[in-house]
């Protein structure tokens, strides 16, 4: 495209970079590189007098990669891995990709690549932006140093206190929960991984309960999570455990409060800096981080760098769930092959990290042999045939509706409408707040996309349209209405409401308010509620950390890069009693077959080249 043509194109397309030339212009015109990618690569090139088009393209792709969650990129596989944002079926093979061998050689010899202050780092076949390589280096080094420290034998007194909550033998040998607790209490670094209902939170509560009941000083414990909602849930688990043991030990546990990672580190939004870092360490003896799958590599690096050298660190989470929106697959990389169902791994050949990772595998959320658990396992392991078999067999717990037409779909819409109608009726009754909140937890519609077919926007309009028919004037001219489900979208520490908390607008004796059920029933004047959205439906990403009796999982009619087995697994495991899946077989199969593939070197560094 000539310069005049680029000027003309830029008038209607803000993603066209007028000043781009060479390969940067070609890949910008194809929709692969955004203005940020192009301008970043051009600026970096000018800093080191680099004009090689192949090197500048690699630089731009490395910048682009972080936006898609990659910590690094692999030049040899870029042609197969890259796709045009938001589009399917675009032929990227027709673009003038450099030959992999010559491309890697050009990058390796470039002044942009090197150690120290060089903007790029090339390790084997992985190309990093310098900052992301530093993050990965810090996390890998932290873990490597911790796992070299000998794990001590648990003292008899503490072991005896653990016996009450986590028996040392269930008849078939030590449970994984007990093993995880012992490693966490006696080592410097531990990962407790597992799906929903496997007892991760119970294990943490049992550990801290045992520590609280000792005749020794209770350690200073940090209990953190990436979101306020997850942190509050952790705190509630500690309160429940404290109530169970009572006395002085219970009082010690009550002093352990959940907090967000940002708040723990003392993040100052105006300055964009953290109070605690490698130069000003956290004072805590034990640092426990839940929902670790949602923690990005940069945040993990900041957190671990702030931990005291003699403190114990316990990372908790589900490695099969969706990863952080930002770059990195930290939990999945650390858990590595330990998350595999393959029980034939040679223990003697495993690296030291293997002894510090415990994957809990006994699910307590569902009935033994339940269809939801079986379907979730099939999705998690990528077994599309088994997943379709389970869907086709059908049951009261697992229902499959083929697409968004026909009597089955119409019946589903009617059932959801009835649920929302019941919610309105309960919310209009000042005495029905508790029942309204219970109904709110009864059913959720989860979507892959915000807009388009089977999206959050489409379902919201559909549900609100049916409410308008049944309750003329209910929503007319009003931002709030009884029965309106509301999700908080920004942490509000003043009200103890956090991003992801879901409530419902209700009528009370004191007028309309918004009720929330976490931490006991609490109601707030509508004017006190900050950033929020109406959630007759929500994205699967937003549902992370939530649980409902039933979820309706609505998949778009056409496949999308967003549809992965991790996305579907996360959606399905939000349900405790019933899953209704709306989608065509081909779309479901493609989702199960497509796993999130983020380029990272952390797993290789911890587990070796076999990961």
Tab-separated table of N, CA, C and O in Angstrom, residues 64-72 128 132 135-136 139 292-301 319 321-334 566 596-603:
chain	number	residue	atom	x	y	z
A	64	UNK	N	3.219	-7.787	20.464
A	64	UNK	CA	1.860	-8.297	20.260
A	64	UNK	C	1.575	-9.494	21.151
A	64	UNK	O	0.479	-9.638	21.709
A	65	UNK	N	2.559	-10.371	21.307
A	65	UNK	CA	2.368	-11.606	22.051
A	65	UNK	C	1.917	-11.382	23.483
A	65	UNK	O	1.056	-12.107	23.994
A	66	UNK	N	2.461	-10.364	24.153
A	66	UNK	CA	2.075	-10.114	25.541
A	66	UNK	C	0.601	-9.744	25.643
A	66	UNK	O	-0.044	-10.024	26.657
A	67	UNK	N	0.072	-9.127	24.587
A	67	UNK	CA	-1.345	-8.753	24.590
A	67	UNK	C	-2.239	-9.992	24.514
A	67	UNK	O	-3.390	-9.962	24.958
A	68	UNK	N	-1.717	-11.072	23.984
A	68	UNK	CA	-2.469	-12.321	23.863
A	68	UNK	C	-2.098	-13.309	24.969
A	68	UNK	O	-2.434	-14.484	24.897
A	69	UNK	N	-1.400	-12.829	25.994
A	69	UNK	CA	-1.079	-13.661	27.138
A	69	UNK	C	0.238	-14.399	27.056
A	69	UNK	O	0.590	-15.141	27.972
A	70	UNK	N	0.990	-14.198	25.955
A	70	UNK	CA	2.271	-14.885	25.805
A	70	UNK	C	3.377	-14.135	26.553
A	70	UNK	O	3.463	-12.909	26.475
A	71	UNK	N	4.224	-14.880	27.233
A	71	UNK	CA	5.378	-14.279	27.886
A	71	UNK	C	6.499	-14.083	26.868
A	71	UNK	O	7.304	-13.159	26.971
A	72	UNK	N	6.537	-14.940	25.872
A	72	UNK	CA	7.549	-14.883	24.813
A	72	UNK	C	6.902	-15.378	23.525
A	72	UNK	O	5.725	-15.757	23.521
A	128	UNK	N	11.901	-12.959	24.047
A	128	UNK	CA	11.207	-12.212	25.094
A	128	UNK	C	11.454	-10.712	24.944
A	128	UNK	O	12.533	-10.298	24.511
A	132	UNK	N	9.733	-9.005	30.417
A	132	UNK	CA	9.046	-10.266	30.698
A	132	UNK	C	10.032	-11.388	30.985
A	132	UNK	O	9.745	-12.296	31.772
A	135	UNK	N	10.834	-10.943	34.595
A	135	UNK	CA	9.763	-11.470	35.445
A	135	UNK	C	9.881	-12.995	35.564
A	135	UNK	O	9.799	-13.557	36.661
A	136	UNK	N	10.046	-13.656	34.422
A	136	UNK	CA	10.127	-15.112	34.432
A	136	UNK	C	11.355	-15.579	35.196
A	136	UNK	O	11.311	-16.560	35.950
A	139	UNK	N	10.650	-15.353	38.997
A	139	UNK	CA	9.768	-16.401	39.499
A	139	UNK	C	10.474	-17.756	39.497
A	139	UNK	O	10.420	-18.499	40.488
A	292	UNK	N	-4.709	-18.890	42.142
A	292	UNK	CA	-3.435	-18.543	41.517
A	292	UNK	C	-3.499	-18.611	39.991
A	292	UNK	O	-2.680	-17.984	39.309
A	293	UNK	N	-4.470	-19.328	39.454
A	293	UNK	CA	-4.589	-19.406	37.991
A	293	UNK	C	-4.880	-18.044	37.379
A	293	UNK	O	-4.602	-17.806	36.206
A	294	UNK	N	-5.434	-17.130	38.178
A	294	UNK	CA	-5.788	-15.806	37.679
A	294	UNK	C	-4.659	-14.795	37.856
A	294	UNK	O	-4.806	-13.624	37.492
A	295	UNK	N	-3.535	-15.228	38.402
A	295	UNK	CA	-2.415	-14.315	38.663
A	295	UNK	C	-1.463	-14.297	37.466
A	295	UNK	O	-0.964	-15.338	37.038
A	296	UNK	N	-1.197	-13.108	36.941
A	296	UNK	CA	-0.312	-12.961	35.786
A	296	UNK	C	1.143	-13.112	36.203
A	296	UNK	O	1.489	-13.032	37.398
A	297	UNK	N	2.019	-13.296	35.227
A	297	UNK	CA	3.444	-13.405	35.513
A	297	UNK	C	3.999	-12.129	36.157
A	297	UNK	O	4.721	-12.215	37.162
A	298	UNK	N	3.690	-10.931	35.638
A	298	UNK	CA	4.214	-9.722	36.289
A	298	UNK	C	3.780	-9.595	37.749
A	298	UNK	O	4.588	-9.236	38.615
A	299	UNK	N	2.512	-9.899	38.052
A	299	UNK	CA	2.037	-9.785	39.428
A	299	UNK	C	2.669	-10.852	40.313
A	299	UNK	O	3.027	-10.590	41.472
A	300	UNK	N	2.837	-12.065	39.773
A	300	UNK	CA	3.487	-13.132	40.541
A	300	UNK	C	4.918	-12.735	40.884
A	300	UNK	O	5.386	-12.973	42.009
A	301	UNK	N	5.612	-12.135	39.924
A	301	UNK	CA	6.997	-11.714	40.166
A	301	UNK	C	7.062	-10.644	41.248
A	301	UNK	O	7.930	-10.683	42.137
A	319	UNK	N	-5.386	-25.461	38.049
A	319	UNK	CA	-4.574	-25.245	36.846
A	319	UNK	C	-5.310	-25.482	35.543
A	319	UNK	O	-4.792	-25.172	34.469
A	321	UNK	N	-8.360	-24.176	34.893
A	321	UNK	CA	-9.246	-23.058	34.611
A	321	UNK	C	-8.618	-22.059	33.661
A	321	UNK	O	-7.445	-22.143	33.307
A	322	UNK	N	-9.419	-21.060	33.298
A	322	UNK	CA	-8.920	-19.953	32.502
A	322	UNK	C	-7.742	-19.293	33.202
A	322	UNK	O	-7.713	-19.164	34.425
A	323	UNK	N	-6.788	-18.851	32.416
A	323	UNK	CA	-5.620	-18.186	32.966
A	323	UNK	C	-5.877	-16.697	33.134
A	323	UNK	O	-6.934	-16.184	32.775
A	324	UNK	N	-4.870	-16.017	33.664
A	324	UNK	CA	-4.933	-14.569	33.823
A	324	UNK	C	-5.205	-13.894	32.491
A	324	UNK	O	-4.778	-14.368	31.428
A	325	UNK	N	-5.910	-12.768	32.542
A	325	UNK	CA	-6.138	-11.987	31.326
A	325	UNK	C	-4.816	-11.447	30.802
A	325	UNK	O	-4.599	-11.334	29.601
A	326	UNK	N	-3.909	-11.130	31.708
A	326	UNK	CA	-2.603	-10.619	31.318
A	326	UNK	C	-1.670	-11.771	30.985
A	326	UNK	O	-2.048	-12.940	31.041
A	327	UNK	N	-0.407	-11.445	30.687
A	327	UNK	CA	0.543	-12.442	30.198
A	327	UNK	C	0.923	-13.447	31.273
A	327	UNK	O	1.106	-13.109	32.441
A	328	UNK	N	1.051	-14.682	30.858
A	328	UNK	CA	1.553	-15.719	31.734
A	328	UNK	C	0.571	-16.840	31.996
A	328	UNK	O	-0.647	-16.663	31.941
A	329	UNK	N	1.119	-18.019	32.287
A	329	UNK	CA	0.345	-19.184	32.711
A	329	UNK	C	1.053	-19.745	33.943
A	329	UNK	O	1.465	-20.896	33.973
A	330	UNK	N	1.195	-18.901	34.949
A	330	UNK	CA	2.073	-19.203	36.078
A	330	UNK	C	1.700	-20.498	36.784
A	330	UNK	O	2.540	-21.388	36.958
A	331	UNK	N	0.438	-20.632	37.204
A	331	UNK	CA	0.058	-21.835	37.944
A	331	UNK	C	0.196	-23.080	37.083
A	331	UNK	O	0.749	-24.098	37.524
A	332	UNK	N	-0.308	-23.029	35.857
A	332	UNK	CA	-0.222	-24.195	34.975
A	332	UNK	C	1.234	-24.575	34.709
A	332	UNK	O	1.581	-25.759	34.654
A	333	UNK	N	2.112	-23.580	34.559
A	333	UNK	CA	3.535	-23.864	34.334
A	333	UNK	C	4.170	-24.528	35.547
A	333	UNK	O	4.979	-25.448	35.415
A	334	UNK	N	3.821	-24.040	36.739
A	334	UNK	CA	4.411	-24.595	37.957
A	334	UNK	C	3.905	-26.013	38.219
A	334	UNK	O	4.667	-26.907	38.575
A	566	UNK	N	-10.465	-24.783	28.279
A	566	UNK	CA	-10.374	-24.105	29.571
A	566	UNK	C	-11.594	-23.236	29.819
A	566	UNK	O	-12.110	-23.168	30.951
A	596	UNK	N	-5.840	-23.548	25.428
A	596	UNK	CA	-5.099	-22.288	25.488
A	596	UNK	C	-3.619	-22.597	25.362
A	596	UNK	O	-3.075	-23.401	26.124
A	597	UNK	N	-2.972	-21.997	24.386
A	597	UNK	CA	-1.544	-22.228	24.187
A	597	UNK	C	-0.818	-20.893	24.286
A	597	UNK	O	-0.818	-20.101	23.348
A	598	UNK	N	-0.238	-20.662	25.435
A	598	UNK	CA	0.521	-19.444	25.655
A	598	UNK	C	2.006	-19.794	25.731
A	598	UNK	O	2.390	-20.710	26.449
A	599	UNK	N	2.803	-19.063	24.992
A	599	UNK	CA	4.244	-19.320	24.991
A	599	UNK	C	4.848	-18.821	26.294
A	599	UNK	O	4.614	-17.692	26.718
A	600	UNK	N	5.623	-19.684	26.927
A	600	UNK	CA	6.262	-19.365	28.198
A	600	UNK	C	7.436	-20.304	28.389
A	600	UNK	O	7.433	-21.427	27.883
A	601	UNK	N	8.427	-19.851	29.123
A	601	UNK	CA	9.576	-20.703	29.397
A	601	UNK	C	9.624	-21.196	30.829
A	601	UNK	O	10.521	-21.958	31.194
A	602	UNK	N	8.655	-20.793	31.660
A	602	UNK	CA	8.696	-21.132	33.074
A	602	UNK	C	8.576	-22.630	33.299
A	602	UNK	O	9.323	-23.219	34.094
A	603	UNK	N	7.632	-23.272	32.609
A	603	UNK	CA	7.457	-24.713	32.774
A	603	UNK	C	8.688	-25.494	32.372
A	603	UNK	O	9.077	-26.461	33.035
